[in-house]
Amino acid sequence: SRALGAYQAGASGAGVKVGVIDSGINPGLADFAGRIDPMSADVAGNRGLGDVDGHGTAVAGVIAAAKNDLGMHGVAYGATLV
């Protein structure tokens, strides 16, 4: 992975929006606090953002879980999720 070099160069994902189309997301997790774009919506248009089976939350975590010294952090830990 080249993430370490990117981090050393100052990259964090801040200012970047990442779209995730999956089973939803758990918006109550501290890992995503303040970084779920308010324009986020269910692409089917008939459900909320809540994750039905945990897969979407796991994928979003790999991408953008906060770097908060609680477990892992995402590759782009400062990015906003849509």
PDB file of C-alpha atoms in Angstrom:
ATOM      1  CA  SER A   1       0.000   0.000   0.000  1.00  0.00           C
ATOM      2  CA  ARG A   2       1.154   3.532  -0.669  1.00  0.00           C
ATOM      3  CA  ALA A   3      -1.048   5.032   2.023  1.00  0.00           C
ATOM      4  CA  LEU A   4       1.857   5.684   4.422  1.00  0.00           C
ATOM      5  CA  GLY A   5       3.666   7.798   1.834  1.00  0.00           C
ATOM      6  CA  ALA A   6       0.465   9.713   1.131  1.00  0.00           C
ATOM      7  CA  TYR A   7      -0.055  10.336   4.848  1.00  0.00           C
ATOM      8  CA  GLN A   8       3.536  11.519   5.228  1.00  0.00           C
ATOM      9  CA  ALA A   9       2.881  13.964   2.382  1.00  0.00           C
ATOM     10  CA  GLY A  10      -0.160  15.304   4.263  1.00  0.00           C
ATOM     11  CA  ALA A  11      -2.973  13.439   2.499  1.00  0.00           C
ATOM     12  CA  SER A  12      -5.984  12.554   4.651  1.00  0.00           C
ATOM     13  CA  GLY A  13      -8.941  12.667   2.286  1.00  0.00           C
ATOM     14  CA  ALA A  14     -10.068  16.025   3.708  1.00  0.00           C
ATOM     15  CA  GLY A  15     -12.038  17.968   1.119  1.00  0.00           C
ATOM     16  CA  VAL A  16     -12.849  14.821  -0.869  1.00  0.00           C
ATOM     17  CA  LYS A  17     -16.339  13.313  -1.204  1.00  0.00           C
ATOM     18  CA  VAL A  18     -16.534   9.551  -1.673  1.00  0.00           C
ATOM     19  CA  GLY A  19     -19.728   7.933  -2.938  1.00  0.00           C
ATOM     20  CA  VAL A  20     -20.591   4.525  -1.503  1.00  0.00           C
ATOM     21  CA  ILE A  21     -23.442   2.500  -2.952  1.00  0.00           C
ATOM     22  CA  ASP A  22     -24.051  -0.445  -0.650  1.00  0.00           C
ATOM     23  CA  SER A  23     -26.425  -1.704   2.046  1.00  0.00           C
ATOM     24  CA  GLY A  24     -26.465   1.632   3.909  1.00  0.00           C
ATOM     25  CA  ILE A  25     -24.394   3.081   6.732  1.00  0.00           C
ATOM     26  CA  ASN A  26     -24.686   3.342  10.494  1.00  0.00           C
ATOM     27  CA  PRO A  27     -24.752   7.142  10.829  1.00  0.00           C
ATOM     28  CA  GLY A  28     -24.524   6.926  14.631  1.00  0.00           C
ATOM     29  CA  LEU A  29     -20.924   5.705  14.679  1.00  0.00           C
ATOM     30  CA  ALA A  30     -18.254   8.098  15.932  1.00  0.00           C
ATOM     31  CA  ASP A  31     -16.108   6.983  12.974  1.00  0.00           C
ATOM     32  CA  PHE A  32     -18.358   8.975  10.617  1.00  0.00           C
ATOM     33  CA  ALA A  33     -19.440  11.866  12.872  1.00  0.00           C
ATOM     34  CA  GLY A  34     -19.868  15.055  10.875  1.00  0.00           C
ATOM     35  CA  ARG A  35     -18.646  13.422   7.659  1.00  0.00           C
ATOM     36  CA  ILE A  36     -21.798  11.992   6.087  1.00  0.00           C
ATOM     37  CA  ASP A  37     -22.942  14.455   3.451  1.00  0.00           C
ATOM     38  CA  PRO A  38     -26.477  15.711   4.167  1.00  0.00           C
ATOM     39  CA  MET A  39     -27.370  15.011   0.530  1.00  0.00           C
ATOM     40  CA  SER A  40     -26.834  11.279   1.114  1.00  0.00           C
ATOM     41  CA  ALA A  41     -29.844   9.159   0.252  1.00  0.00           C
ATOM     42  CA  ASP A  42     -30.972   5.660  -0.506  1.00  0.00           C
ATOM     43  CA  VAL A  43     -30.584   5.220  -4.271  1.00  0.00           C
ATOM     44  CA  ALA A  44     -33.794   3.143  -4.347  1.00  0.00           C
ATOM     45  CA  GLY A  45     -35.500   6.122  -2.729  1.00  0.00           C
ATOM     46  CA  ASN A  46     -37.618   4.148  -0.293  1.00  0.00           C
ATOM     47  CA  ARG A  47     -35.372   3.566   2.735  1.00  0.00           C
ATOM     48  CA  GLY A  48     -33.293   5.663   5.069  1.00  0.00           C
ATOM     49  CA  LEU A  49     -29.511   5.573   5.400  1.00  0.00           C
ATOM     50  CA  GLY A  50     -29.523   2.824   8.032  1.00  0.00           C
ATOM     51  CA  ASP A  51     -27.486  -0.254   7.196  1.00  0.00           C
ATOM     52  CA  VAL A  52     -29.558  -3.398   6.747  1.00  0.00           C
ATOM     53  CA  ASP A  53     -26.741  -5.932   7.168  1.00  0.00           C
ATOM     54  CA  GLY A  54     -23.535  -4.110   8.158  1.00  0.00           C
ATOM     55  CA  HIS A  55     -21.759  -4.498   4.831  1.00  0.00           C
ATOM     56  CA  GLY A  56     -22.112  -0.855   3.777  1.00  0.00           C
ATOM     57  CA  THR A  57     -20.832   0.346   7.138  1.00  0.00           C
ATOM     58  CA  ALA A  58     -17.815  -1.964   6.859  1.00  0.00           C
ATOM     59  CA  VAL A  59     -17.019  -0.741   3.330  1.00  0.00           C
ATOM     60  CA  ALA A  60     -17.425   2.898   4.399  1.00  0.00           C
ATOM     61  CA  GLY A  61     -15.105   2.196   7.346  1.00  0.00           C
ATOM     62  CA  VAL A  62     -12.317   0.884   5.118  1.00  0.00           C
ATOM     63  CA  ILE A  63     -12.685   4.037   3.047  1.00  0.00           C
ATOM     64  CA  ALA A  64     -13.179   6.736   5.652  1.00  0.00           C
ATOM     65  CA  ALA A  65     -13.336   5.614   9.301  1.00  0.00           C
ATOM     66  CA  ALA A  66     -11.969   8.388  11.499  1.00  0.00           C
ATOM     67  CA  LYS A  67      -8.357   8.387  12.629  1.00  0.00           C
ATOM     68  CA  ASN A  68      -9.318   8.625  16.288  1.00  0.00           C
ATOM     69  CA  ASP A  69      -7.109   5.969  17.930  1.00  0.00           C
ATOM     70  CA  LEU A  70     -10.137   3.656  18.305  1.00  0.00           C
ATOM     71  CA  GLY A  71      -9.428   0.558  16.233  1.00  0.00           C
ATOM     72  CA  MET A  72      -8.634   1.013  12.576  1.00  0.00           C
ATOM     73  CA  HIS A  73      -8.917   4.108  10.435  1.00  0.00           C
ATOM     74  CA  GLY A  74      -9.967   4.421   6.819  1.00  0.00           C
ATOM     75  CA  VAL A  75      -7.554   5.018   3.973  1.00  0.00           C
ATOM     76  CA  ALA A  76      -9.101   8.473   3.422  1.00  0.00           C
ATOM     77  CA  TYR A  77      -9.953   9.094   7.082  1.00  0.00           C
ATOM     78  CA  GLY A  78     -10.803  12.764   6.531  1.00  0.00           C
ATOM     79  CA  ALA A  79     -13.101  12.269   3.530  1.00  0.00           C
ATOM     80  CA  THR A  80     -16.825  12.971   3.481  1.00  0.00           C
ATOM     81  CA  LEU A  81     -19.128  10.072   2.613  1.00  0.00           C
ATOM     82  CA  VAL A  82     -22.071  10.316   0.245  1.00  0.00           C
TER      83      VAL A  82
END
